[in-house]
Structures are given as C-alpha cells and as structure tokens.
PDB file of C-alpha atoms in Angstrom:
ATOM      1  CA  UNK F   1     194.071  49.118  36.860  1.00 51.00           C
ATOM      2  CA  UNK F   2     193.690  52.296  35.453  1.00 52.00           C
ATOM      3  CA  UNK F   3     195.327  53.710  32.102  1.00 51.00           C
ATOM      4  CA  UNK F   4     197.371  56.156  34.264  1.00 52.00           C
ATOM      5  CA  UNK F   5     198.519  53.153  36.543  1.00 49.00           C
ATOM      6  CA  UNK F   6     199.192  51.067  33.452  1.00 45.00           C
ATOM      7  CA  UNK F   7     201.110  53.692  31.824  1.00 51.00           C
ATOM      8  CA  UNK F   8     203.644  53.560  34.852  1.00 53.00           C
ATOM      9  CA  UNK F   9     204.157  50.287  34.672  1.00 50.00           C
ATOM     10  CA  UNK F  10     204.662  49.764  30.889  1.00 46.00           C
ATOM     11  CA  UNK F  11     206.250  53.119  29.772  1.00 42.00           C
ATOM     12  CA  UNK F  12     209.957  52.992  30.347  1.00 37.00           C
ATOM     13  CA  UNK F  13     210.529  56.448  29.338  1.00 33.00           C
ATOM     14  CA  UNK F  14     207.583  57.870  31.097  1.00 35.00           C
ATOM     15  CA  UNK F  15     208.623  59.986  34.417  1.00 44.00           C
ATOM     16  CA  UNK F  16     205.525  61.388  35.606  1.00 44.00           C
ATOM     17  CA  UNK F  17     207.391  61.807  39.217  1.00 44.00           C
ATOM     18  CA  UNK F  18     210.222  63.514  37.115  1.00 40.00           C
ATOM     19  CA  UNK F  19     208.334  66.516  35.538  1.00 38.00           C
ATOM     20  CA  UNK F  20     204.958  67.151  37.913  1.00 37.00           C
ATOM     21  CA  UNK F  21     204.379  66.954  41.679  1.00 35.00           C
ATOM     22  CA  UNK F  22     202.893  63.629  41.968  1.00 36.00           C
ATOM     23  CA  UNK F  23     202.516  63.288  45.729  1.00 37.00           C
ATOM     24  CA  UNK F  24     199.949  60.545  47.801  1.00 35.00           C
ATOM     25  CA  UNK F  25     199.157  60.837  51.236  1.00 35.00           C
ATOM     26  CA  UNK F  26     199.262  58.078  53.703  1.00 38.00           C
ATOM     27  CA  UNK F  27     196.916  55.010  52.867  1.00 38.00           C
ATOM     28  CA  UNK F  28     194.913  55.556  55.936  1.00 41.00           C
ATOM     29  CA  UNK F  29     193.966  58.932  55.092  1.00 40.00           C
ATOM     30  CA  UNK F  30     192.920  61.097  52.438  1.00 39.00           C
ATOM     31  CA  UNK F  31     195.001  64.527  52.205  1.00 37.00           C
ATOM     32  CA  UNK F  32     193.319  67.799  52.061  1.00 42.00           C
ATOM     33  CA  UNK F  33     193.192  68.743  48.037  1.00 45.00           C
ATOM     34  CA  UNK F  34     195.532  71.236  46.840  1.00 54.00           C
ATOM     35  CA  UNK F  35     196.959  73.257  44.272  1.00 58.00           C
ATOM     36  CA  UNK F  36     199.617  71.355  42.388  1.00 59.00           C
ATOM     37  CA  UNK F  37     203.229  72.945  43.091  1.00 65.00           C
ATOM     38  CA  UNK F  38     205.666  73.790  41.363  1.00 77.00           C
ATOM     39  CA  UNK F  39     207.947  71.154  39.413  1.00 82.00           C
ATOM     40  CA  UNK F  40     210.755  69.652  40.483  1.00 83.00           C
ATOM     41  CA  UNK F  41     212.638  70.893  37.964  1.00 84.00           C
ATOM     42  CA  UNK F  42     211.934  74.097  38.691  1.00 87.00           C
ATOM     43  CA  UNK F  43     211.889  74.022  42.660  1.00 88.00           C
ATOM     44  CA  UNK F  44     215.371  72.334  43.123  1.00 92.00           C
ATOM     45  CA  UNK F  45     218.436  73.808  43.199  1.00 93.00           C
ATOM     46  CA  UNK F  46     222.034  73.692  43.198  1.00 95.00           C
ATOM     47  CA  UNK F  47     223.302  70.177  43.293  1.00 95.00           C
ATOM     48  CA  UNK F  48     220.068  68.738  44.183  1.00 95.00           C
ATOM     49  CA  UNK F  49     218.663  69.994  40.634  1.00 94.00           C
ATOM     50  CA  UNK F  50     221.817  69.198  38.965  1.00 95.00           C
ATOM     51  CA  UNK F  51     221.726  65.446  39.579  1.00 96.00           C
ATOM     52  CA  UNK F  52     217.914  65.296  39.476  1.00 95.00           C
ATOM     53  CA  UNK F  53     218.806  66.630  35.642  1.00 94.00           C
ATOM     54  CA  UNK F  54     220.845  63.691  35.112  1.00 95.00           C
ATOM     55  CA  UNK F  55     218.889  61.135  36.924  1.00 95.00           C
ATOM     56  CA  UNK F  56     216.050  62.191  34.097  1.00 93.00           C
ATOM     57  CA  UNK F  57     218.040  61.939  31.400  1.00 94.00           C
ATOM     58  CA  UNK F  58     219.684  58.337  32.470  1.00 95.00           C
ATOM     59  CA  UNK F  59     215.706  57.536  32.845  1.00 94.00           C
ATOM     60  CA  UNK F  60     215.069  58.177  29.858  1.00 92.00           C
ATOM     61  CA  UNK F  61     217.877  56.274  28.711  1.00 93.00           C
ATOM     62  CA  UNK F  62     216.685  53.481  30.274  1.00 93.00           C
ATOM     63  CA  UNK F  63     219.669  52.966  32.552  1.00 96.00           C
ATOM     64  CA  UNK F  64     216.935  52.866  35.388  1.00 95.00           C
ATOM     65  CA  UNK F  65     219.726  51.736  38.059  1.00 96.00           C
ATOM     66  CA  UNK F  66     221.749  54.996  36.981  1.00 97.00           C
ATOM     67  CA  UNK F  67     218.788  57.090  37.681  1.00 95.00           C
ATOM     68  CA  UNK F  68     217.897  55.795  41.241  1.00 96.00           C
ATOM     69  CA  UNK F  69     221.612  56.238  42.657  1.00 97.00           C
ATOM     70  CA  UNK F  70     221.052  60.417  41.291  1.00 96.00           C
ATOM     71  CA  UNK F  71     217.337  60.704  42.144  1.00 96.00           C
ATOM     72  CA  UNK F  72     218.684  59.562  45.565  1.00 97.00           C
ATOM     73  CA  UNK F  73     221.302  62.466  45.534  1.00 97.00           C
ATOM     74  CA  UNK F  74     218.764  64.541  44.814  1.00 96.00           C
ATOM     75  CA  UNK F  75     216.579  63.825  47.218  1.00 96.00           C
ATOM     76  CA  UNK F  76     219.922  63.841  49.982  1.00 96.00           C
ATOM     77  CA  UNK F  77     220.379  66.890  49.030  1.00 95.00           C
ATOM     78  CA  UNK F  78     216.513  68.583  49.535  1.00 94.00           C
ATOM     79  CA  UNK F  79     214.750  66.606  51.153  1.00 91.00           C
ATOM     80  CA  UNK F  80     211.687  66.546  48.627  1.00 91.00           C
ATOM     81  CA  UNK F  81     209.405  64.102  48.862  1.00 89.00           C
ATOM     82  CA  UNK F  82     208.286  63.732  44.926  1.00 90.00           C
ATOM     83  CA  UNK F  83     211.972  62.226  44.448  1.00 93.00           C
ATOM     84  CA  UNK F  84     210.557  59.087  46.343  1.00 94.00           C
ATOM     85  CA  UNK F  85     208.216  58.692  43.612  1.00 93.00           C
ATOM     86  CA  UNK F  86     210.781  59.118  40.654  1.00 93.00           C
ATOM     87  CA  UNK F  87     213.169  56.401  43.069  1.00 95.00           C
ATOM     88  CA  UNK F  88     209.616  53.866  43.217  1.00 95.00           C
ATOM     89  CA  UNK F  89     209.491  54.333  39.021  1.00 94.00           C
ATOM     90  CA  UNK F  90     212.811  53.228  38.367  1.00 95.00           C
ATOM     91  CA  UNK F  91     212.768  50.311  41.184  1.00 95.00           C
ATOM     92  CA  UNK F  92     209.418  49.573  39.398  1.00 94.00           C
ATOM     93  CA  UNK F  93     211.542  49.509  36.201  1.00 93.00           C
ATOM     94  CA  UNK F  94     214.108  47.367  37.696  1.00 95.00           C
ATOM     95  CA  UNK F  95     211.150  44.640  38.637  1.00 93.00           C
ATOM     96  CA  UNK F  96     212.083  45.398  42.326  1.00 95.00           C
ATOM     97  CA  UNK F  97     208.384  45.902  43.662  1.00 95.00           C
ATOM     98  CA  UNK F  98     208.538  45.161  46.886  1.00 95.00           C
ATOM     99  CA  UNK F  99     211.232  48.467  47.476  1.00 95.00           C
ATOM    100  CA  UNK F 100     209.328  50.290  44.862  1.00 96.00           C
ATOM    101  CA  UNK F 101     206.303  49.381  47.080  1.00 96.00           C
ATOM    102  CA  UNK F 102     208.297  50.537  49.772  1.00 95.00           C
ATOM    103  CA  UNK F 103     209.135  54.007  48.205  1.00 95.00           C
ATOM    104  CA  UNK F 104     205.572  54.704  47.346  1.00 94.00           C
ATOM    105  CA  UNK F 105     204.434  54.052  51.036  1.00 94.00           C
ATOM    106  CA  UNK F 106     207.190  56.185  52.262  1.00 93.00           C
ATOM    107  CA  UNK F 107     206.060  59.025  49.625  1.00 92.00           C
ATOM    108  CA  UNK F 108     202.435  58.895  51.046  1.00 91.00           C
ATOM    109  CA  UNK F 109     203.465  59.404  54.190  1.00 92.00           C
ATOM    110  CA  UNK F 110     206.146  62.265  53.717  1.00 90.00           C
ATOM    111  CA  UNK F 111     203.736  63.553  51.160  1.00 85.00           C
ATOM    112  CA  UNK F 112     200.603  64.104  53.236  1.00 86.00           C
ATOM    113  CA  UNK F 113     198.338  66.832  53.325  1.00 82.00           C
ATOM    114  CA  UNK F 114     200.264  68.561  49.966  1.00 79.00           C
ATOM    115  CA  UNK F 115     198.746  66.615  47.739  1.00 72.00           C
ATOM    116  CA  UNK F 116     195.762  66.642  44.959  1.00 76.00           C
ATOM    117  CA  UNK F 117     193.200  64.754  44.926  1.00 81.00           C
ATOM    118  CA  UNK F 118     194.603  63.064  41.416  1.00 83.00           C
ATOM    119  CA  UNK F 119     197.566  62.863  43.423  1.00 79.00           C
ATOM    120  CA  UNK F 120     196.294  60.807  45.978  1.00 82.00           C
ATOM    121  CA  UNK F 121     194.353  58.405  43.949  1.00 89.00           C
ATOM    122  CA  UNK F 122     197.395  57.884  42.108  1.00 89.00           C
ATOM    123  CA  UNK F 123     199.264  56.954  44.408  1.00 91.00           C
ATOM    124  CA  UNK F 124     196.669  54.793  46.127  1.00 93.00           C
ATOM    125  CA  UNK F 125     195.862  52.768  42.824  1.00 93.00           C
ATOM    126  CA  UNK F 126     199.548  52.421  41.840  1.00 93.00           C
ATOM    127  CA  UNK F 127     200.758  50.504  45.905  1.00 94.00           C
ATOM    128  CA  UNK F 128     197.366  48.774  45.380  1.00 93.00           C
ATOM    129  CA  UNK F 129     198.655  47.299  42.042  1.00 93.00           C
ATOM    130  CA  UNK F 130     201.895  46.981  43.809  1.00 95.00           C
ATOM    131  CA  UNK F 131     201.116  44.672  47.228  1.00 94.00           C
ATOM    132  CA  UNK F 132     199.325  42.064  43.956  1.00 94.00           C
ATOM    133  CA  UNK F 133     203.519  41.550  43.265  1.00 95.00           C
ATOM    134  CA  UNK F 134     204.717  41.196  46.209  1.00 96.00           C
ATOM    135  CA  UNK F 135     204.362  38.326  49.248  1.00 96.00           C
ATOM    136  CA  UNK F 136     203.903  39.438  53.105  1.00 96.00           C
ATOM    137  CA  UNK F 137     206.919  37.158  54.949  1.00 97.00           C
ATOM    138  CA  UNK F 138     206.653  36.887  58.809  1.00 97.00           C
ATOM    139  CA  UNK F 139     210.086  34.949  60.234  1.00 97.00           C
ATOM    140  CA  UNK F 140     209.989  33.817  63.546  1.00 97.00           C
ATOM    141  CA  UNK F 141     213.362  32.096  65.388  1.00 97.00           C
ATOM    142  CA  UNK F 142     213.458  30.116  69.102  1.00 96.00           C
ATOM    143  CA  UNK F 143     216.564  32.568  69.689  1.00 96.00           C
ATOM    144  CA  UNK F 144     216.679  36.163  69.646  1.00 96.00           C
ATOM    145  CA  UNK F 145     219.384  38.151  68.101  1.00 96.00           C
ATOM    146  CA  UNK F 146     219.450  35.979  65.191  1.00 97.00           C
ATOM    147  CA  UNK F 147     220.356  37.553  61.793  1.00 98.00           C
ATOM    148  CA  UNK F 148     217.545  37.139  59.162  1.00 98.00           C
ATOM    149  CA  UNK F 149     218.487  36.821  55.152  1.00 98.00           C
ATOM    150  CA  UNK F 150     216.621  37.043  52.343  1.00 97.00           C
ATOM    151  CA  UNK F 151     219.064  35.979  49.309  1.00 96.00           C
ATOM    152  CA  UNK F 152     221.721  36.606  51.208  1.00 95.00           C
ATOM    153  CA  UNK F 153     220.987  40.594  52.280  1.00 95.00           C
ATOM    154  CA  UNK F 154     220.674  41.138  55.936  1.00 97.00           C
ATOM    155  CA  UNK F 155     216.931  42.399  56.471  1.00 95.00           C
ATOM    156  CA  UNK F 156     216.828  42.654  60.356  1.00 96.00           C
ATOM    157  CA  UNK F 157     217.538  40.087  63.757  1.00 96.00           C
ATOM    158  CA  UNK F 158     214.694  38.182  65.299  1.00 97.00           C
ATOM    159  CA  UNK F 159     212.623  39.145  66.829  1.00 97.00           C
ATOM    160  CA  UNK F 160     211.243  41.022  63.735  1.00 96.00           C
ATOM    161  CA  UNK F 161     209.579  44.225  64.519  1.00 94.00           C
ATOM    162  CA  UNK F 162     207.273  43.678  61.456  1.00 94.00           C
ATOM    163  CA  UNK F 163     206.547  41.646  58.665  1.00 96.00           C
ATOM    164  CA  UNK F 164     209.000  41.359  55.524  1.00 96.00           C
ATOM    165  CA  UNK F 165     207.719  42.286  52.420  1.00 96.00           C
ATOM    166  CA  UNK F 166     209.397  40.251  48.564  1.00 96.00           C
ATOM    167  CA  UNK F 167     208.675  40.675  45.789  1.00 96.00           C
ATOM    168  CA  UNK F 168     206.953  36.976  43.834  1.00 94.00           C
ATOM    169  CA  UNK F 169     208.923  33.985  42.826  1.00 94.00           C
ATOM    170  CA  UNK F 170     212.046  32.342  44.432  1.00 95.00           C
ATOM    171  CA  UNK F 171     213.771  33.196  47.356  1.00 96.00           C
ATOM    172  CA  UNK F 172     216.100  31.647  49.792  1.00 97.00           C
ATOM    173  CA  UNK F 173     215.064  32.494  53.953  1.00 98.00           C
ATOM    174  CA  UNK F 174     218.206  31.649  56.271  1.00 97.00           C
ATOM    175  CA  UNK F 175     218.685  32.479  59.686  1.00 98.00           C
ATOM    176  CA  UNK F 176     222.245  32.485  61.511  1.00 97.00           C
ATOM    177  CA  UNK F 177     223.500  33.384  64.905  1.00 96.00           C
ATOM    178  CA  UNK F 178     227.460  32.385  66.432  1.00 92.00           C
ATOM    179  CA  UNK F 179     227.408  29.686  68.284  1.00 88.00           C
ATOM    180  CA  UNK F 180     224.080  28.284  66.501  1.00 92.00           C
ATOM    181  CA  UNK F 181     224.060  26.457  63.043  1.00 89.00           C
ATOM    182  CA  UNK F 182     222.420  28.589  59.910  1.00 93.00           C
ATOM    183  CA  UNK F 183     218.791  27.194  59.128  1.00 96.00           C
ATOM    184  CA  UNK F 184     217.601  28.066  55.603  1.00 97.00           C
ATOM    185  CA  UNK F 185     214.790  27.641  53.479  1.00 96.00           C
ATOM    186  CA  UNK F 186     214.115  28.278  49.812  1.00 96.00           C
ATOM    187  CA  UNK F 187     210.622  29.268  49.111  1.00 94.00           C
ATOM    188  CA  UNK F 188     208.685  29.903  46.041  1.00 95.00           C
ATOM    189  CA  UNK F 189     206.213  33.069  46.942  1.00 96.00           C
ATOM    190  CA  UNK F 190     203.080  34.069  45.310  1.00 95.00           C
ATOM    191  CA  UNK F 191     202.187  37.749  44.255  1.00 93.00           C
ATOM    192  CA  UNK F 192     199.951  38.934  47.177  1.00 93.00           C
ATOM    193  CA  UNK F 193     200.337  35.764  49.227  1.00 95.00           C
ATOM    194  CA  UNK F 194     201.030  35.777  53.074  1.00 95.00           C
ATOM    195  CA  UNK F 195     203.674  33.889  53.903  1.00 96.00           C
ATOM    196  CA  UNK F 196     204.866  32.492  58.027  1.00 96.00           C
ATOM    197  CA  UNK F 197     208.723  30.731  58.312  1.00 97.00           C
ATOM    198  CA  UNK F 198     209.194  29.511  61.355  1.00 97.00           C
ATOM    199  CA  UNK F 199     213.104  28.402  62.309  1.00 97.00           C
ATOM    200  CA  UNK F 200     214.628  26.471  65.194  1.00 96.00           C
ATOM    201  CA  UNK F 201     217.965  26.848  65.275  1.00 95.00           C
ATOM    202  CA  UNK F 202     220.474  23.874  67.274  1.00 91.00           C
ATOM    203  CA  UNK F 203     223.337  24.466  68.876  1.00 89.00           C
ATOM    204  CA  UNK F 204     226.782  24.599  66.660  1.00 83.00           C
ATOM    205  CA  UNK F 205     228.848  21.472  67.940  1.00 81.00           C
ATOM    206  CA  UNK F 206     232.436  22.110  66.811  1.00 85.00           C
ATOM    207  CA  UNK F 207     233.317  18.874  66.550  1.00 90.00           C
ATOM    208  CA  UNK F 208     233.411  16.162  63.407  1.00 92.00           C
ATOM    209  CA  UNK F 209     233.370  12.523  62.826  1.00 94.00           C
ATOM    210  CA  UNK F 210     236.187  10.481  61.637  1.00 96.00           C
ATOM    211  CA  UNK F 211     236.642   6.867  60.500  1.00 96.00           C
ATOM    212  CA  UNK F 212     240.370   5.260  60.291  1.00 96.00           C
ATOM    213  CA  UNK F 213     240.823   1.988  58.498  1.00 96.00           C
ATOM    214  CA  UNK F 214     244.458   0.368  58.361  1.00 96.00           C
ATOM    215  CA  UNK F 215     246.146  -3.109  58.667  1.00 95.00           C
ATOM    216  CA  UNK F 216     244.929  -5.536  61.108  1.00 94.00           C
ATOM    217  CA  UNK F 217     246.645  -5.353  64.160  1.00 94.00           C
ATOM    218  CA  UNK F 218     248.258  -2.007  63.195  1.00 95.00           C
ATOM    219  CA  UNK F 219     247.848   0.331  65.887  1.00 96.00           C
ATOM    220  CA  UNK F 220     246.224   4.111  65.877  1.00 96.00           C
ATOM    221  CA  UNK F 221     247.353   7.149  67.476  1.00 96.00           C
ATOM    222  CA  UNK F 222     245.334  10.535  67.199  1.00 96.00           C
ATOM    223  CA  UNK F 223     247.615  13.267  68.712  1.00 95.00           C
ATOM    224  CA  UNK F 224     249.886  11.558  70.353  1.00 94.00           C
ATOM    225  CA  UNK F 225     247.325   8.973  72.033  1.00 95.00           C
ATOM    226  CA  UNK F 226     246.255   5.711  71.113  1.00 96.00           C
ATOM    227  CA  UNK F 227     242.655   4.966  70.061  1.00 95.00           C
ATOM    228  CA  UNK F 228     242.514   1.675  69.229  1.00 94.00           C
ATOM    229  CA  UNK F 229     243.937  -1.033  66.632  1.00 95.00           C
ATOM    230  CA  UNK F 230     242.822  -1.962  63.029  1.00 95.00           C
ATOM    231  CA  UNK F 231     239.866   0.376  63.004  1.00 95.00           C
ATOM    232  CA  UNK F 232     238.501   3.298  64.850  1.00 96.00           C
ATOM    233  CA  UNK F 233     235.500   5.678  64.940  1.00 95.00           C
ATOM    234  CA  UNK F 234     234.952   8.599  66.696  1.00 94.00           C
ATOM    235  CA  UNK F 235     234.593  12.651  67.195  1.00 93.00           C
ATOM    236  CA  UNK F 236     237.181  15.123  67.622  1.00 94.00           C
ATOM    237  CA  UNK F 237     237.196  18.984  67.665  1.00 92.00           C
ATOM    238  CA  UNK F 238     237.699  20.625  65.130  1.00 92.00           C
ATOM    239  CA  UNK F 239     241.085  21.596  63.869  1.00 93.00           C
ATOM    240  CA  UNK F 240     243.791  20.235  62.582  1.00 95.00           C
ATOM    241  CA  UNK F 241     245.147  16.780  64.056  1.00 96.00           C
ATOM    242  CA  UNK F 242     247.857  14.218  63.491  1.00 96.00           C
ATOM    243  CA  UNK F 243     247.549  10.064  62.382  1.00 96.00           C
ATOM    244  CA  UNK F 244     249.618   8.101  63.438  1.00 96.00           C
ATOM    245  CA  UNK F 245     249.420   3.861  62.452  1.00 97.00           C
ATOM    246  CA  UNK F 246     252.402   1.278  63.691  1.00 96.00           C
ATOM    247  CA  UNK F 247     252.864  -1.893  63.532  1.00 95.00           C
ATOM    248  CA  UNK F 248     256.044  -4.263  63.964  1.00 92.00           C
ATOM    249  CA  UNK F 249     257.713  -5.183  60.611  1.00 91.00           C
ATOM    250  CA  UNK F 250     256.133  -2.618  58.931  1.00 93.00           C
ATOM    251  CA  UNK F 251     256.865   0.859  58.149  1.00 93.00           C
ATOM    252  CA  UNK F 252     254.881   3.677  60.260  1.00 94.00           C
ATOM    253  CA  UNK F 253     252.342   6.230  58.655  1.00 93.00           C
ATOM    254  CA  UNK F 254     251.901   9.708  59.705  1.00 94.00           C
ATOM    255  CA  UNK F 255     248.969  11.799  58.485  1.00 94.00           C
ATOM    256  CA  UNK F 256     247.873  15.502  59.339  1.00 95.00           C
ATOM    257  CA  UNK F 257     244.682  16.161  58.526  1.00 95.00           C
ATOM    258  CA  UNK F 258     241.942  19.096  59.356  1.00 95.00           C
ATOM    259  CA  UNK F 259     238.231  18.601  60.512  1.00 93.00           C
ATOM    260  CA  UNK F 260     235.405  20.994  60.301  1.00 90.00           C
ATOM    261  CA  UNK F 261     232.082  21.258  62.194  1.00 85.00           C
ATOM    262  CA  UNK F 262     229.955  18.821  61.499  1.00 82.00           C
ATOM    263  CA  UNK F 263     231.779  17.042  59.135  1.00 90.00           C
ATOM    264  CA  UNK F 264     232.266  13.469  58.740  1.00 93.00           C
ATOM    265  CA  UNK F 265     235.611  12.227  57.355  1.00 95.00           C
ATOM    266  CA  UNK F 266     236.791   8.896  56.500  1.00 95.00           C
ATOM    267  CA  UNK F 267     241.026   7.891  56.504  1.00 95.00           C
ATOM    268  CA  UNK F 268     242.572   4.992  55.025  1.00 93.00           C
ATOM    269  CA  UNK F 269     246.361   4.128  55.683  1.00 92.00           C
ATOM    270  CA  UNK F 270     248.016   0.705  54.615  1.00 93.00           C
ATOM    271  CA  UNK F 271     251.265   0.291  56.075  1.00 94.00           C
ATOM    272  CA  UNK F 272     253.997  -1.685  53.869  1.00 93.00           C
ATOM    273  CA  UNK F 273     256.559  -3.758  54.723  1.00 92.00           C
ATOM    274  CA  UNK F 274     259.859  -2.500  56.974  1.00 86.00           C
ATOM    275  CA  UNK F 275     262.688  -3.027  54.466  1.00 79.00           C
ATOM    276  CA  UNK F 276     265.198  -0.470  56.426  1.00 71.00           C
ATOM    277  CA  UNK F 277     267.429  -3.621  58.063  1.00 60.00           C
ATOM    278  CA  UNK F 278     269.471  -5.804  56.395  1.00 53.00           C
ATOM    279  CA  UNK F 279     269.028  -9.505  56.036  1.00 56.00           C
ATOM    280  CA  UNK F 280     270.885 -12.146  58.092  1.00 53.00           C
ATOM    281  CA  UNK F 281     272.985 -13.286  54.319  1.00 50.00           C
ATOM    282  CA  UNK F 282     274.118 -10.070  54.181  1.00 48.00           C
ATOM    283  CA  UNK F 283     276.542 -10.568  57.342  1.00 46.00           C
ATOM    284  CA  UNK F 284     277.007 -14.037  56.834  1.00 49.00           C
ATOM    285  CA  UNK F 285     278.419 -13.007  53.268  1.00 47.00           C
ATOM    286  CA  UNK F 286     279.988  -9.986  53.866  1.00 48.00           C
ATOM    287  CA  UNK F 287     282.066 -11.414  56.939  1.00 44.00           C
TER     288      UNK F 287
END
C-alpha cells in the first residue's frame, strides 16, 4: 500500500476528494491523462456547494455519517462525480468497505477519461486495498422471487443478477418468500474470501402440533368435535381454537388457546370433582 493509500485510510480529517479532483477511471481501462480541474469547491454552486461546505466541515469533525447524507446532497444536486469519492472516504471512515468499495467503482466509471494519471492510480490502488476487506457472496435459492438479506437489509430476490459483495467478519444470510419458510445462515467471512450459500427453501405448512393430557376417561373436544378420551395428539391449523374436557361427576374445562405455524404445544387440564348438587341428607333433613 502506498503512503497516499495509507493516508486515506488512517487520516480521519484528511479529504483529499473534498479539496482536489481526485477522479479514477474504470478498472478495465486506463483514462486518457489530463489536466486536473478545477476544485470542487470552486466548481459547485448554489445548494450543491452549500452542503458540500458543510459535508467538509462535519468531515472534519469527524461526524463521518453527517458528511455522507450532505456529500450525497451535493452530489443530487450536480451530478459530479468527485462527490463519489468524498461519499467512499467517509463510508471508509465508517468501516463500511464493501459500499465504500462500491462508491469508488462507481467513481471510476462515471469518472473516465477526465482523469490524471495520479488520479487513476489512486483510485486503482485504493479499491485494490479495498476488495482485501471485503468477501465476494454468491446466494443461490430452488425458488425464484425469493427475498435475499444480509443482516436483515433487503439486497435483491433470487435469482441474483450478480454476486454480493460484505464487508469481513459476521453476518447473518436469510432467504424468505410467502408461502415458503425463511432459511438463514450466519456466516463468519474472510477479507478477500469468495464465498457460495446455497438455500432450499420448504413449503410453509400452517399448521401446529398439540398434545392434551387430562383425567382418564375424561373426554376431549377440539371445536366442537370430539378427538378422543384421556389423551390426544395431533395437528390443527393455525389459529385460535377451543378445549373442551368432560367427564361425569366432574366439573367440565373449557380452554381457548392459539397455535402458530410450526409450533408444537402441549395442554394439561385436570377436571375436579362436580360439587353443584346437593347430597341425598340434605332432603332427607330438610323434609
């Protein structure tokens, strides 16, 4: 890495996208060299210049996340390609490489043939330095139209018209689609690594399991319907359903309860003794 690359990386107050026209051309070829333009801050104007001005001064205040919501204003607002590089410093600053990677590429492109040669190299060194932090991810699915997350951002549906690019250390993969259940994976990835997830996803069954255990003998009624006596195991759709237990000489039970997809719940109901009538002695007595 050269000291100009290292300085990027470790200076937080350094801007060199802020003050000169730092532009690289597209990796795959090398722009035609020419004379460096003028500044940004003296090329942009109105609004465009006004929140570049403050995107610079919350740089240099190291509020880096301040700075890339006005360099993007900025760069709304004109259209100039050197505000990709200031946006790639302060992602860089925020440890996001893989968007600062991102930036850089997109920089080269728009920045093509109005570059310098230092411009170019630059630019080349500093992605270079940039695809050693990040992991290549290619996610394949058995179903198209599946949503793909990475941490929980949405980052395209399957199939994938190109490989995903993260930056090193954990992540968490899932995949989801309606009517399908969500397959995830949690992955530790290496800085310049190449990475393939590959996800079969089943079919959502809206249904659960449920276990009722009462008094022997008692009998069971689900909705209205009778399932069996004592015991019973078995799947229902999910929703909310009614227990019922019964048994003579002892009081009746009644339970609402709610089952989910997939889940597996387990209900326990011990009917008590039927004291409601009166004994015989009473009447004997009380005539």
């Amino acid at each position: 890495m050269n000291a100009r690359v290292l300085a990027w990386f470790a200076a937080a107050s350094l801007l060199p996208v802020a003050t000169a026209a730092a532009k690289p051309p597209a990796p795959s070829a090398r722009a035609t060299a020419v004379s460096a333009p003028s500044s940004l801050a003296n090329s942009l104007t109105g609004q465009a210049k006004a929140d570049y001005e403050t995107a610079v001064t919350l740089y240099e205040d190291a509020d880096y996340a301040g700075a890339l919501l006005e360099f993007e204003r900025a760069h709304q607002a004109s259209k100039d390609a050197r505000l990709l590089w200031n946006m790639a410093a302060c992602e860089k600053s925020l440890r996001h490489y893989a968007r600062a990677l991102g930036l850089v590429e997109r920089y080269q492109r728009e920045g093509a043939g109005k570059l310098t040669d230092a411009q170019v190299a630059e630019a080349n060194d500093i992605a270079q330095t940039l695809r050693a932090l990040v992991s290549t991810l290619h996610v394949t699915a058995d179903q198209p139209g599946a949503t793909v997350f990475v941490d929980d951002q949405p980052v395209g549906q399957t199939p994938l018209t190109e490989p995903l690019v993260v930056d090193l250390g954990q992540h968490q993969v899932r995949v989801s689609k309606d009517g399908f259940l969500d397959q995830t994976e949690r992955r530790e990835f290496a800085g310049g690594s190449d990475v393939s997830l590959s996800f079969s996803l089943k079919p959502a069954r809206h249904e659960g399991t449920v276990t009722i255990r009462t008094n022997r003998g008692a009998s069971i009624y689900v909705d209205g319907k009778l399932v069996g006596e004592s015991s019973w195991d078995g799947q229902l759709s999910t929703g909310t359903h009614k227990l019922r237990v019964t048994m003579s000489g002892m009081q009746p039970e009644t339970r609402e309860f709610t089952l989910k997809d997939a889940q597996s719940r387990s209900l326990e109901l011990t009917l008590k003794p039927d004291k409601s009538g009166l004994p015989p002695l009473f009447w004997v007595a009380g005539g």
